[in-house]
Amino acid sequence: MFRTPLLNIEEKLGANFGEFANWQMPMSFSSYLDEHMAIRQECGFFDLSHMGRLRIKGKKEELENLVTRKLDIENFSMIGPSAMLNEKAGFIDDIMVYKVSDEEFLMVTNAINREKDIQWIKKNSNLEVEDLTFDFVMIAVQGRKVWNYIDKVDLQPLHFSLNTKFLGENVFLLSRSGWTGEDGIEVWADIKTGEKLIMKLADLKIKPAGLITRDSIRQEMGFVLYGEDIDEDTNPIEARYWIFDLDKDFIGKDKLLYYLTEGVSKYRIGFKLQKNLRIIPRHGNKIKILNHEIGEVTSSTYSPYLSRAIGMGYIKSQYPVIGFHVNIDIRGKEYRAKISDFPLF
Amino acid sequence: MGEIKFGKYIILDSLLYTDTDEYVKIEGEIATIGITDYAQKKLRDIVGIELPTLDTKVRAGDVVCTVESVKAASDIYSPLSGIIIEVNEKLLSSPELMNKDPYGEGWIFKIKMTNQEETKSLLTPERYIEKIKNSGD
């Protein structure tokens, strides 16, 4: 199992560790309920060192063929959420891509897919892939009042900087990105710098947050988690994950066009349970209408911000969507849930 | 009431324990049951509970209620046979009490025992520590 290089320092900050995607990572520091509220109301930081970070060099056209978003943009731009698809338009992975130049790109992968992604890129191109995951740590500082805690970083959304300074430390990458729905930044730094940054963030009274909070925060936003909500048998149309440009070619595009024109048999929805009902649906719980199964839950959690259980899942595509009431079967008992659009808060 | 510390877990020497991580506090013919400090730390944030039904007759080993944490829904077993005479309704609005004070305000239910002999099969604090040790934590 891999361990976050920041483990020792996080232990001093009170981290409670657990396993995620074969990595030992901080699951929480105090309580996820407090950490979640800190991100939504103030500010918090996450260690995301488990995520795969790749440097890709070679012809832009070759990478263009592998990812669903256009790469034909300015240098030093963040392309944002994108994906690599298989021929069936199923997700190899959902990824984040940064363009450094026409010959150099950076990619963030899901931790669970890092090695698979490297193999996929090598199999389908002549691109050179360098795995930077173990050279750098990745830290996200996120929150509604993030700029009350740190100096506003001079970055336009969708831009990023390489080899710049953050809190007086030299960092490899600084970007205005996050995955929480709040403003903030993400940083890649070498391990020693990462340790210093974490201490500086803690000194600024920014709350450390763990992966449990990461999960509850992303569910409020309706962001998918690979392996739970999407996989190689799920396509972006079913997932309602609009991370593709149709005026370019890429692996899986033909099938994607087919689904766009012919339709899909299921699609992803968000749901909210009754307020203050403290029951959480689990992955695989059935979504029903009058004892008739229409789908399944893929992710769910208790949202302290909304004081209710929320989540997402897939239902058959012939059913009405927003505002429609369904039942979720949780351990043999049915609970009413309202289908809701994302973000859920 | 003495505290025994085993790693990051607290075990009270005045209580008895189960293999399924409930603790039992015996006072005459009344037993108060909750989950141990070890159990609450393993479950992490507890966000809800379905309390047992009052006046229900239970047998040792019966599932009496479910605790919801972000990690999982966990069954709580009655360690002893008896009748459920009291449930901690505070937990409905403040389930985090099971995290904050598992042996105090976080208690879950009380039963009037019908077979006091059964207490002999519960784990002593020392044996409960052994159990935690064997689980690899």
Short mmCIF file of C-alpha atoms in Angstrom, two decimals:
data_model
loop_
_atom_site.label_atom_id
_atom_site.label_comp_id
_atom_site.label_asym_id
_atom_site.label_seq_id
_atom_site.Cartn_x
_atom_site.Cartn_y
_atom_site.Cartn_z
CA MET A 1 0.00 0.00 0.00
CA PHE A 2 1.17 3.54 -0.74
CA ARG A 3 1.27 6.15 2.01
CA THR A 4 0.82 9.86 1.63
CA PRO A 5 4.26 11.45 2.13
CA LEU A 6 2.55 13.95 4.45
CA LEU A 7 1.40 11.23 6.84
CA ASN A 8 3.73 12.07 9.74
CA ILE A 9 2.88 15.73 9.74
CA GLU A 10 -0.84 15.01 9.37
CA GLU A 11 -0.69 12.66 12.31
CA LYS A 12 0.48 15.62 14.39
CA LEU A 13 -2.57 17.55 13.15
CA GLY A 14 -4.79 14.77 14.49
CA ALA A 15 -5.43 12.81 11.31
CA ASN A 16 -7.34 9.60 11.39
CA PHE A 17 -6.04 7.41 8.56
CA GLY A 18 -7.75 4.88 6.36
CA GLU A 19 -7.31 3.16 3.04
CA PHE A 20 -8.53 4.57 -0.24
CA ALA A 21 -7.55 3.24 -3.67
CA ASN A 22 -4.59 1.38 -2.14
CA TRP A 23 -3.33 4.53 -0.41
CA GLN A 24 -3.17 5.25 3.29
CA MET A 25 -4.70 8.71 3.47
CA PRO A 26 -6.26 10.98 6.12
CA MET A 27 -9.95 10.15 6.33
CA SER A 28 -10.75 12.90 8.83
CA PHE A 29 -9.03 15.15 11.34
CA SER A 30 -11.73 16.28 13.74
CA SER A 31 -15.14 15.29 12.46
CA TYR A 32 -16.19 15.25 8.82
CA LEU A 33 -19.31 17.18 9.83
CA ASP A 34 -17.17 20.11 11.05
CA GLU A 35 -14.74 19.84 8.14
CA HIS A 36 -17.57 19.84 5.62
CA MET A 37 -19.08 22.98 7.16
CA ALA A 38 -15.65 24.65 7.21
CA ILE A 39 -15.34 24.27 3.42
CA ARG A 40 -18.87 25.54 2.82
CA GLN A 41 -18.65 28.43 5.28
CA GLU A 42 -14.97 29.26 5.78
CA CYS A 43 -11.96 27.39 4.43
CA GLY A 44 -10.21 24.04 4.60
CA PHE A 45 -7.37 22.14 2.99
CA PHE A 46 -7.04 18.61 1.66
CA ASP A 47 -4.07 16.35 1.00
CA LEU A 48 -4.71 14.81 -2.41
CA SER A 49 -1.34 13.15 -2.86
CA HIS A 50 -2.99 9.86 -3.80
CA MET A 51 -4.23 11.24 -7.12
CA GLY A 52 -2.20 10.27 -10.15
CA ARG A 53 -0.13 13.07 -11.69
CA LEU A 54 1.40 12.54 -15.10
CA ARG A 55 3.55 14.62 -17.39
CA ILE A 56 2.81 13.79 -21.02
CA LYS A 57 5.11 14.80 -23.84
CA GLY A 58 4.73 14.35 -27.56
CA LYS A 59 2.49 15.40 -30.38
CA LYS A 60 -0.64 17.26 -29.33
CA GLU A 61 -2.64 15.40 -32.02
CA GLU A 62 -1.87 12.10 -30.32
CA LEU A 63 -3.22 13.22 -26.97
CA GLU A 64 -6.12 14.94 -28.74
CA ASN A 65 -7.16 11.48 -29.95
CA LEU A 66 -7.27 10.15 -26.37
CA VAL A 67 -9.14 12.87 -24.51
CA THR A 68 -12.66 14.18 -25.03
CA ARG A 69 -11.90 17.89 -24.67
CA LYS A 70 -10.14 20.16 -27.16
CA LEU A 71 -6.49 20.79 -26.53
CA ASP A 72 -6.36 23.54 -29.12
CA ILE A 73 -6.17 26.33 -26.58
CA GLU A 74 -3.59 28.76 -25.20
CA ASN A 75 -0.48 27.44 -23.51
CA PHE A 76 -0.61 27.45 -19.69
CA SER A 77 -4.32 26.74 -19.66
CA MET A 78 -6.32 24.36 -17.58
CA ILE A 79 -8.51 22.31 -19.86
CA GLY A 80 -10.61 21.30 -16.90
CA PRO A 81 -12.47 18.06 -16.37
CA SER A 82 -12.10 15.77 -19.33
CA ALA A 83 -12.12 12.05 -19.93
CA MET A 84 -10.47 9.20 -21.73
CA LEU A 85 -13.04 6.85 -23.22
CA ASN A 86 -12.88 3.35 -24.64
CA GLU A 87 -14.38 2.43 -28.04
CA LYS A 88 -17.77 1.84 -26.36
CA ALA A 89 -17.58 5.41 -24.99
CA GLY A 90 -17.18 3.97 -21.49
CA PHE A 91 -14.93 5.84 -19.08
CA ILE A 92 -11.32 4.71 -18.94
CA ASP A 93 -11.05 7.59 -16.48
CA ASP A 94 -12.24 11.09 -15.82
CA ILE A 95 -9.22 13.33 -15.66
CA MET A 96 -8.00 16.91 -15.35
CA VAL A 97 -5.69 18.20 -18.09
CA TYR A 98 -3.35 21.20 -18.10
CA LYS A 99 -1.73 22.41 -21.28
CA VAL A 100 1.84 23.62 -20.84
CA SER A 101 2.66 23.78 -24.56
CA ASP A 102 1.77 22.00 -27.78
CA GLU A 103 4.24 19.28 -26.80
CA GLU A 104 3.68 19.08 -23.04
CA PHE A 105 0.63 18.39 -20.89
CA LEU A 106 -0.06 17.53 -17.27
CA MET A 107 -2.80 15.15 -16.29
CA VAL A 108 -4.44 14.36 -12.95
CA THR A 109 -6.00 10.90 -12.79
CA ASN A 110 -8.09 9.10 -10.23
CA ALA A 111 -5.80 7.27 -7.80
CA ILE A 112 -7.36 3.95 -8.64
CA ASN A 113 -6.73 4.40 -12.39
CA ARG A 114 -3.20 5.81 -12.47
CA GLU A 115 -1.46 2.69 -13.77
CA LYS A 116 -4.32 1.77 -16.08
CA ASP A 117 -4.26 5.27 -17.59
CA ILE A 118 -0.52 5.12 -18.20
CA GLN A 119 -0.95 1.78 -19.98
CA TRP A 120 -3.89 3.12 -21.99
CA ILE A 121 -1.93 6.15 -23.17
CA LYS A 122 1.07 4.00 -24.10
CA LYS A 123 -1.08 1.45 -25.88
CA ASN A 124 -2.90 4.05 -27.97
CA SER A 125 -0.15 6.57 -28.76
CA ASN A 126 3.56 7.19 -28.96
CA LEU A 127 3.35 9.77 -26.21
CA GLU A 128 5.95 9.81 -23.50
CA VAL A 129 4.42 9.49 -20.03
CA GLU A 130 6.28 10.42 -16.88
CA ASP A 131 4.68 9.52 -13.57
CA LEU A 132 5.19 12.46 -11.20
CA THR A 133 2.85 11.09 -8.52
CA PHE A 134 5.63 10.17 -6.11
CA ASP A 135 7.76 13.27 -6.76
CA PHE A 136 5.14 15.78 -5.67
CA VAL A 137 2.39 16.06 -3.12
CA MET A 138 -0.89 17.70 -4.04
CA ILE A 139 -2.74 20.02 -1.68
CA ALA A 140 -6.08 21.76 -2.27
CA VAL A 141 -7.12 24.86 -0.32
CA GLN A 142 -10.84 25.39 -0.72
CA GLY A 143 -13.67 27.37 0.81
CA ARG A 144 -16.24 30.08 0.53
CA LYS A 145 -13.98 32.54 2.37
CA VAL A 146 -10.68 31.20 1.10
CA TRP A 147 -9.34 34.68 0.24
CA ASN A 148 -9.89 35.83 3.82
CA TYR A 149 -7.30 33.25 4.79
CA ILE A 150 -4.74 33.44 2.03
CA ASP A 151 -3.76 36.22 -0.36
CA LYS A 152 -5.84 36.16 -3.48
CA VAL A 153 -3.88 34.23 -6.03
CA ASP A 154 -3.63 36.09 -9.27
CA LEU A 155 -4.97 33.37 -11.49
CA GLN A 156 -7.78 33.55 -13.96
CA PRO A 157 -10.10 30.56 -13.78
CA LEU A 158 -8.91 27.98 -16.33
CA HIS A 159 -5.33 29.17 -16.03
CA PHE A 160 -2.47 27.90 -13.96
CA SER A 161 1.19 28.62 -13.27
CA LEU A 162 4.24 26.44 -13.17
CA ASN A 163 7.27 27.01 -10.93
CA THR A 164 5.75 29.83 -8.97
CA LYS A 165 5.43 30.84 -5.31
CA PHE A 166 2.64 30.12 -2.88
CA LEU A 167 2.81 31.30 0.76
CA GLY A 168 6.45 32.14 0.10
CA GLU A 169 7.36 28.61 -1.00
CA ASN A 170 8.42 27.47 -4.46
CA VAL A 171 5.76 25.19 -5.86
CA PHE A 172 5.67 23.24 -9.10
CA LEU A 173 2.06 23.91 -10.02
CA LEU A 174 -0.57 26.33 -8.80
CA SER A 175 -4.05 26.29 -10.29
CA ARG A 176 -7.44 27.80 -9.60
CA SER A 177 -9.19 24.46 -9.37
CA GLY A 178 -10.77 22.36 -6.71
CA TRP A 179 -13.67 19.89 -7.11
CA THR A 180 -15.58 21.30 -4.15
CA GLY A 181 -17.77 23.90 -5.80
CA GLU A 182 -16.01 26.59 -3.77
CA ASP A 183 -13.23 28.89 -4.80
CA GLY A 184 -9.68 27.91 -4.07
CA ILE A 185 -6.47 26.55 -5.45
CA GLU A 186 -4.59 23.33 -5.95
CA VAL A 187 -0.84 23.05 -5.54
CA TRP A 188 1.74 20.45 -6.53
CA ALA A 189 4.91 20.76 -4.51
CA ASP A 190 7.89 18.60 -3.61
CA ILE A 191 7.45 16.69 -0.38
CA LYS A 192 9.53 19.00 1.86
CA THR A 193 7.72 22.08 0.54
CA GLY A 194 4.40 20.30 0.94
CA GLU A 195 5.17 19.67 4.63
CA LYS A 196 6.01 23.36 5.14
CA LEU A 197 2.85 24.43 3.31
CA ILE A 198 0.63 22.24 5.43
CA MET A 199 2.09 23.73 8.60
CA LYS A 200 1.64 27.24 7.22
CA LEU A 201 -1.99 26.49 6.30
CA ALA A 202 -2.63 25.09 9.77
CA ASP A 203 -1.00 28.18 11.32
CA LEU A 204 -3.40 30.33 9.30
CA LYS A 205 -6.21 28.42 11.07
CA ILE A 206 -7.31 26.75 7.86
CA LYS A 207 -8.98 23.49 8.84
CA PRO A 208 -7.42 20.26 7.63
CA ALA A 209 -10.05 18.06 6.00
CA GLY A 210 -10.00 14.39 5.09
CA LEU A 211 -11.30 12.23 2.28
CA ILE A 212 -14.67 11.66 3.98
CA THR A 213 -15.35 15.39 3.67
CA ARG A 214 -14.04 15.32 0.13
CA ASP A 215 -16.68 12.70 -0.60
CA SER A 216 -19.60 14.52 1.04
CA ILE A 217 -18.62 17.83 -0.56
CA ARG A 218 -18.38 16.35 -4.06
CA GLN A 219 -21.73 14.66 -3.69
CA GLU A 220 -23.43 17.98 -2.94
CA MET A 221 -21.93 19.25 -6.19
CA GLY A 222 -22.99 16.12 -8.08
CA PHE A 223 -19.43 15.23 -9.05
CA VAL A 224 -18.92 11.57 -9.87
CA LEU A 225 -16.44 9.24 -8.24
CA TYR A 226 -14.77 6.71 -10.51
CA GLY A 227 -15.58 3.15 -9.49
CA GLU A 228 -18.73 4.22 -7.67
CA ASP A 229 -20.66 6.38 -10.14
CA ILE A 230 -18.83 5.81 -13.41
CA ASP A 231 -16.71 3.02 -14.86
CA GLU A 232 -15.76 1.46 -18.18
CA ASP A 233 -19.37 0.42 -18.78
CA THR A 234 -20.79 3.89 -18.17
CA ASN A 235 -20.75 6.59 -20.83
CA PRO A 236 -20.83 10.38 -20.42
CA ILE A 237 -24.40 10.64 -21.75
CA GLU A 238 -25.74 8.26 -19.11
CA ALA A 239 -23.62 10.01 -16.50
CA ARG A 240 -24.78 13.46 -17.71
CA TYR A 241 -21.15 14.44 -17.57
CA TRP A 242 -20.69 16.97 -20.35
CA ILE A 243 -16.97 16.82 -20.71
CA PHE A 244 -16.57 16.40 -24.43
CA ASP A 245 -16.22 18.57 -27.53
CA LEU A 246 -17.99 17.14 -30.53
CA ASP A 247 -16.11 19.20 -33.12
CA LYS A 248 -13.01 17.07 -32.75
CA ASP A 249 -12.19 13.36 -32.98
CA PHE A 250 -11.29 11.06 -30.10
CA ILE A 251 -11.55 7.39 -29.19
CA GLY A 252 -15.17 6.63 -28.33
CA LYS A 253 -16.66 9.60 -30.19
CA ASP A 254 -18.62 7.50 -32.72
CA LYS A 255 -20.33 5.58 -29.96
CA LEU A 256 -20.91 8.78 -28.01
CA LEU A 257 -22.66 10.29 -31.05
CA TYR A 258 -24.73 7.14 -31.33
CA TYR A 259 -25.90 7.51 -27.71
CA LEU A 260 -26.57 11.20 -28.21
CA THR A 261 -28.83 10.57 -31.19
CA GLU A 262 -30.38 7.21 -30.24
CA GLY A 263 -30.66 7.83 -26.49
CA VAL A 264 -29.55 5.82 -23.50
CA SER A 265 -31.46 3.38 -21.32
CA LYS A 266 -30.52 4.95 -17.98
CA TYR A 267 -29.19 8.22 -16.70
CA ARG A 268 -27.71 9.66 -13.58
CA ILE A 269 -29.87 11.60 -11.14
CA GLY A 270 -29.33 13.30 -7.80
CA PHE A 271 -31.64 12.78 -4.88
CA LYS A 272 -32.42 14.19 -1.46
CA LEU A 273 -34.09 12.33 1.37
CA GLN A 274 -36.41 13.97 3.87
CA LYS A 275 -34.85 16.66 6.03
CA ASN A 276 -33.44 15.47 9.37
CA LEU A 277 -34.02 11.82 8.50
CA ARG A 278 -30.74 10.30 9.50
CA ILE A 279 -30.70 7.25 7.29
CA ILE A 280 -28.13 6.89 4.50
CA PRO A 281 -28.79 4.90 1.34
CA ARG A 282 -25.85 2.74 0.26
CA HIS A 283 -24.33 1.81 -3.10
CA GLY A 284 -26.63 -0.74 -4.74
CA ASN A 285 -29.82 0.19 -2.88
CA LYS A 286 -32.79 0.01 -5.25
CA ILE A 287 -34.69 3.07 -6.42
CA LYS A 288 -38.38 2.21 -6.81
CA ILE A 289 -41.79 3.47 -7.84
CA LEU A 290 -44.63 1.45 -6.30
CA ASN A 291 -42.50 -1.66 -5.80
CA HIS A 292 -41.22 -1.40 -9.34
CA GLU A 293 -37.46 -1.08 -9.57
CA ILE A 294 -36.34 1.78 -11.75
CA GLY A 295 -32.72 2.15 -10.76
CA GLU A 296 -29.94 1.98 -8.20
CA VAL A 297 -28.04 4.25 -5.84
CA THR A 298 -24.33 4.64 -6.63
CA SER A 299 -23.20 7.18 -3.97
CA SER A 300 -24.83 8.62 -0.92
CA THR A 301 -23.91 10.45 2.25
CA TYR A 302 -25.32 12.62 4.98
CA SER A 303 -24.94 16.29 4.12
CA PRO A 304 -24.46 18.35 7.28
CA TYR A 305 -24.98 21.49 5.19
CA LEU A 306 -28.44 20.36 4.08
CA SER A 307 -29.23 18.30 7.21
CA ARG A 308 -30.35 15.39 5.10
CA ALA A 309 -29.08 12.38 3.23
CA ILE A 310 -28.24 13.07 -0.39
CA GLY A 311 -26.76 11.09 -3.18
CA MET A 312 -26.86 9.99 -6.76
CA GLY A 313 -27.71 6.96 -8.81
CA TYR A 314 -29.02 5.82 -12.16
CA ILE A 315 -32.66 5.40 -13.18
CA LYS A 316 -34.27 4.12 -16.36
CA SER A 317 -34.43 6.94 -18.85
CA GLN A 318 -38.21 6.89 -19.40
CA TYR A 319 -38.92 8.28 -15.94
CA PRO A 320 -39.57 11.94 -15.23
CA VAL A 321 -36.69 13.75 -13.65
CA ILE A 322 -36.44 16.81 -11.47
CA GLY A 323 -38.89 17.01 -8.60
CA PHE A 324 -40.20 13.48 -9.11
CA HIS A 325 -40.60 11.42 -5.95
CA VAL A 326 -39.29 7.90 -5.72
CA ASN A 327 -38.65 5.41 -2.93
CA ILE A 328 -35.27 4.06 -1.97
CA ASP A 329 -35.16 0.60 -0.46
CA ILE A 330 -32.75 0.70 2.47
CA ARG A 331 -32.39 -2.63 4.25
CA GLY A 332 -35.90 -3.69 3.25
CA LYS A 333 -37.60 -0.44 4.27
CA GLU A 334 -38.63 2.20 1.77
CA TYR A 335 -37.79 5.87 2.22
CA ARG A 336 -39.15 8.69 0.09
CA ALA A 337 -36.62 10.67 -1.92
CA LYS A 338 -36.96 13.57 -4.29
CA ILE A 339 -35.05 13.56 -7.55
CA SER A 340 -33.10 16.80 -7.63
CA ASP A 341 -30.78 18.55 -10.00
CA PHE A 342 -27.10 19.14 -9.28
CA PRO A 343 -25.70 20.85 -7.35
CA LEU A 344 -27.86 19.56 -4.55
CA PHE A 345 -27.28 22.54 -2.26
CA MET B 1 -14.59 3.90 37.43
CA GLY B 2 -11.13 3.32 36.02
CA GLU B 3 -10.05 3.89 32.48
CA ILE B 4 -7.74 1.50 30.69
CA LYS B 5 -5.99 2.89 27.64
CA PHE B 6 -5.13 0.53 24.86
CA GLY B 7 -3.49 2.46 22.02
CA LYS B 8 -5.91 5.20 21.14
CA TYR B 9 -8.87 3.33 22.63
CA ILE B 10 -10.41 3.70 26.08
CA ILE B 11 -11.86 0.71 27.88
CA LEU B 12 -13.59 1.08 31.24
CA ASP B 13 -12.71 -1.52 33.86
CA SER B 14 -16.20 -1.48 35.38
CA LEU B 15 -17.97 -2.65 32.22
CA LEU B 16 -18.45 -5.90 30.33
CA TYR B 17 -18.12 -6.21 26.58
CA THR B 18 -19.21 -8.20 23.55
CA ASP B 19 -17.46 -9.56 20.50
CA THR B 20 -19.60 -7.20 18.43
CA ASP B 21 -18.26 -4.13 20.30
CA GLU B 22 -21.16 -3.29 22.59
CA TYR B 23 -20.48 -2.51 26.25
CA VAL B 24 -22.74 -3.50 29.10
CA LYS B 25 -23.10 -1.69 32.40
CA ILE B 26 -24.82 -3.82 35.01
CA GLU B 27 -26.78 -2.18 37.83
CA GLY B 28 -28.89 -4.76 39.68
CA GLU B 29 -31.20 -6.31 37.12
CA ILE B 30 -30.82 -3.41 34.67
CA ALA B 31 -28.21 -3.41 31.92
CA THR B 32 -27.27 -0.26 30.02
CA ILE B 33 -25.87 -0.89 26.55
CA GLY B 34 -23.93 1.25 24.11
CA ILE B 35 -21.06 0.94 21.67
CA THR B 36 -17.45 1.01 22.83
CA ASP B 37 -14.90 3.73 22.24
CA TYR B 38 -13.16 1.33 19.83
CA ALA B 39 -16.41 0.84 17.89
CA GLN B 40 -17.15 4.57 17.60
CA LYS B 41 -13.61 5.27 16.43
CA LYS B 42 -13.88 2.54 13.81
CA LEU B 43 -17.24 3.84 12.61
CA ARG B 44 -15.99 7.45 12.62
CA ASP B 45 -18.73 10.10 12.36
CA ILE B 46 -22.05 8.64 13.43
CA VAL B 47 -24.86 10.54 11.74
CA GLY B 48 -27.95 8.62 12.73
CA ILE B 49 -29.57 5.78 14.63
CA GLU B 50 -32.77 3.77 14.44
CA LEU B 51 -33.51 3.19 18.12
CA PRO B 52 -34.82 -0.13 19.47
CA THR B 53 -38.53 -0.40 20.18
CA LEU B 54 -39.54 0.04 23.82
CA ASP B 55 -41.05 -2.90 25.70
CA THR B 56 -39.73 -5.39 23.15
CA LYS B 57 -38.60 -8.78 24.43
CA VAL B 58 -35.15 -9.55 23.13
CA ARG B 59 -32.83 -12.51 23.30
CA ALA B 60 -29.07 -12.31 23.59
CA GLY B 61 -27.66 -11.88 20.10
CA ASP B 62 -30.76 -10.30 18.54
CA VAL B 63 -30.27 -7.27 16.30
CA VAL B 64 -32.09 -4.46 18.09
CA CYS B 65 -31.16 -1.36 16.14
CA THR B 66 -28.91 0.14 13.49
CA VAL B 67 -26.32 2.87 13.71
CA GLU B 68 -25.62 4.95 10.59
CA SER B 69 -22.15 6.26 10.01
CA VAL B 70 -20.63 7.61 6.82
CA LYS B 71 -18.78 4.34 6.57
CA ALA B 72 -21.64 1.87 6.96
CA ALA B 73 -24.90 0.98 8.62
CA SER B 74 -24.01 -1.21 11.58
CA ASP B 75 -26.29 -3.54 13.47
CA ILE B 76 -26.34 -3.30 17.24
CA TYR B 77 -26.95 -6.58 19.04
CA SER B 78 -28.52 -7.10 22.41
CA PRO B 79 -25.84 -8.67 24.58
CA LEU B 80 -28.41 -10.14 26.94
CA SER B 81 -31.98 -11.40 27.06
CA GLY B 82 -34.62 -9.18 28.57
CA ILE B 83 -37.11 -6.42 27.91
CA ILE B 84 -36.13 -3.05 26.51
CA ILE B 85 -37.24 -0.59 29.16
CA GLU B 86 -35.58 2.64 28.04
CA VAL B 87 -33.99 4.08 24.89
CA ASN B 88 -31.82 7.17 24.62
CA GLU B 89 -34.01 9.48 22.55
CA LYS B 90 -31.38 12.22 22.67
CA LEU B 91 -29.49 10.21 20.06
CA LEU B 92 -32.17 10.86 17.45
CA SER B 93 -31.23 14.53 17.22
CA SER B 94 -27.65 14.20 18.49
CA PRO B 95 -26.25 10.87 17.30
CA GLU B 96 -22.76 12.33 17.61
CA LEU B 97 -23.05 11.71 21.37
CA MET B 98 -22.05 8.13 20.58
CA ASN B 99 -18.76 9.54 19.23
CA LYS B 100 -18.23 12.16 21.89
CA ASP B 101 -19.21 10.25 25.01
CA PRO B 102 -19.86 6.59 24.16
CA TYR B 103 -19.81 5.38 27.77
CA GLY B 104 -21.84 8.30 29.13
CA GLU B 105 -24.38 10.39 27.24
CA GLY B 106 -24.00 8.16 24.20
CA TRP B 107 -25.65 5.09 25.78
CA ILE B 108 -28.24 3.47 23.49
CA PHE B 109 -30.74 1.33 25.45
CA LYS B 110 -31.47 -0.31 28.78
CA ILE B 111 -32.88 -3.75 29.34
CA LYS B 112 -34.35 -5.48 32.32
CA MET B 113 -32.51 -8.77 32.28
CA THR B 114 -34.42 -12.04 32.34
CA ASN B 115 -31.39 -14.27 32.68
CA GLN B 116 -28.57 -12.81 34.75
CA GLU B 117 -26.50 -15.95 34.11
CA GLU B 118 -25.84 -14.67 30.60
CA THR B 119 -23.57 -11.93 31.95
CA LYS B 120 -20.99 -14.66 32.57
CA SER B 121 -20.52 -15.11 28.83
CA LEU B 122 -19.68 -11.43 28.29
CA LEU B 123 -16.07 -10.33 27.88
CA THR B 124 -14.11 -8.86 30.75
CA PRO B 125 -12.17 -5.64 29.96
CA GLU B 126 -8.98 -7.70 29.65
CA ARG B 127 -10.56 -10.14 27.21
CA TYR B 128 -12.05 -7.26 25.21
CA ILE B 129 -8.57 -5.73 24.88
CA GLU B 130 -7.36 -9.12 23.62
CA LYS B 131 -10.16 -9.06 21.06
CA ILE B 132 -9.09 -5.62 19.80
CA LYS B 133 -5.48 -6.78 19.70
CA ASN B 134 -6.42 -9.81 17.61
CA SER B 135 -8.32 -7.65 15.16
CA GLY B 136 -5.03 -6.04 14.24
CA ASP B 137 -5.77 -2.55 15.57
#
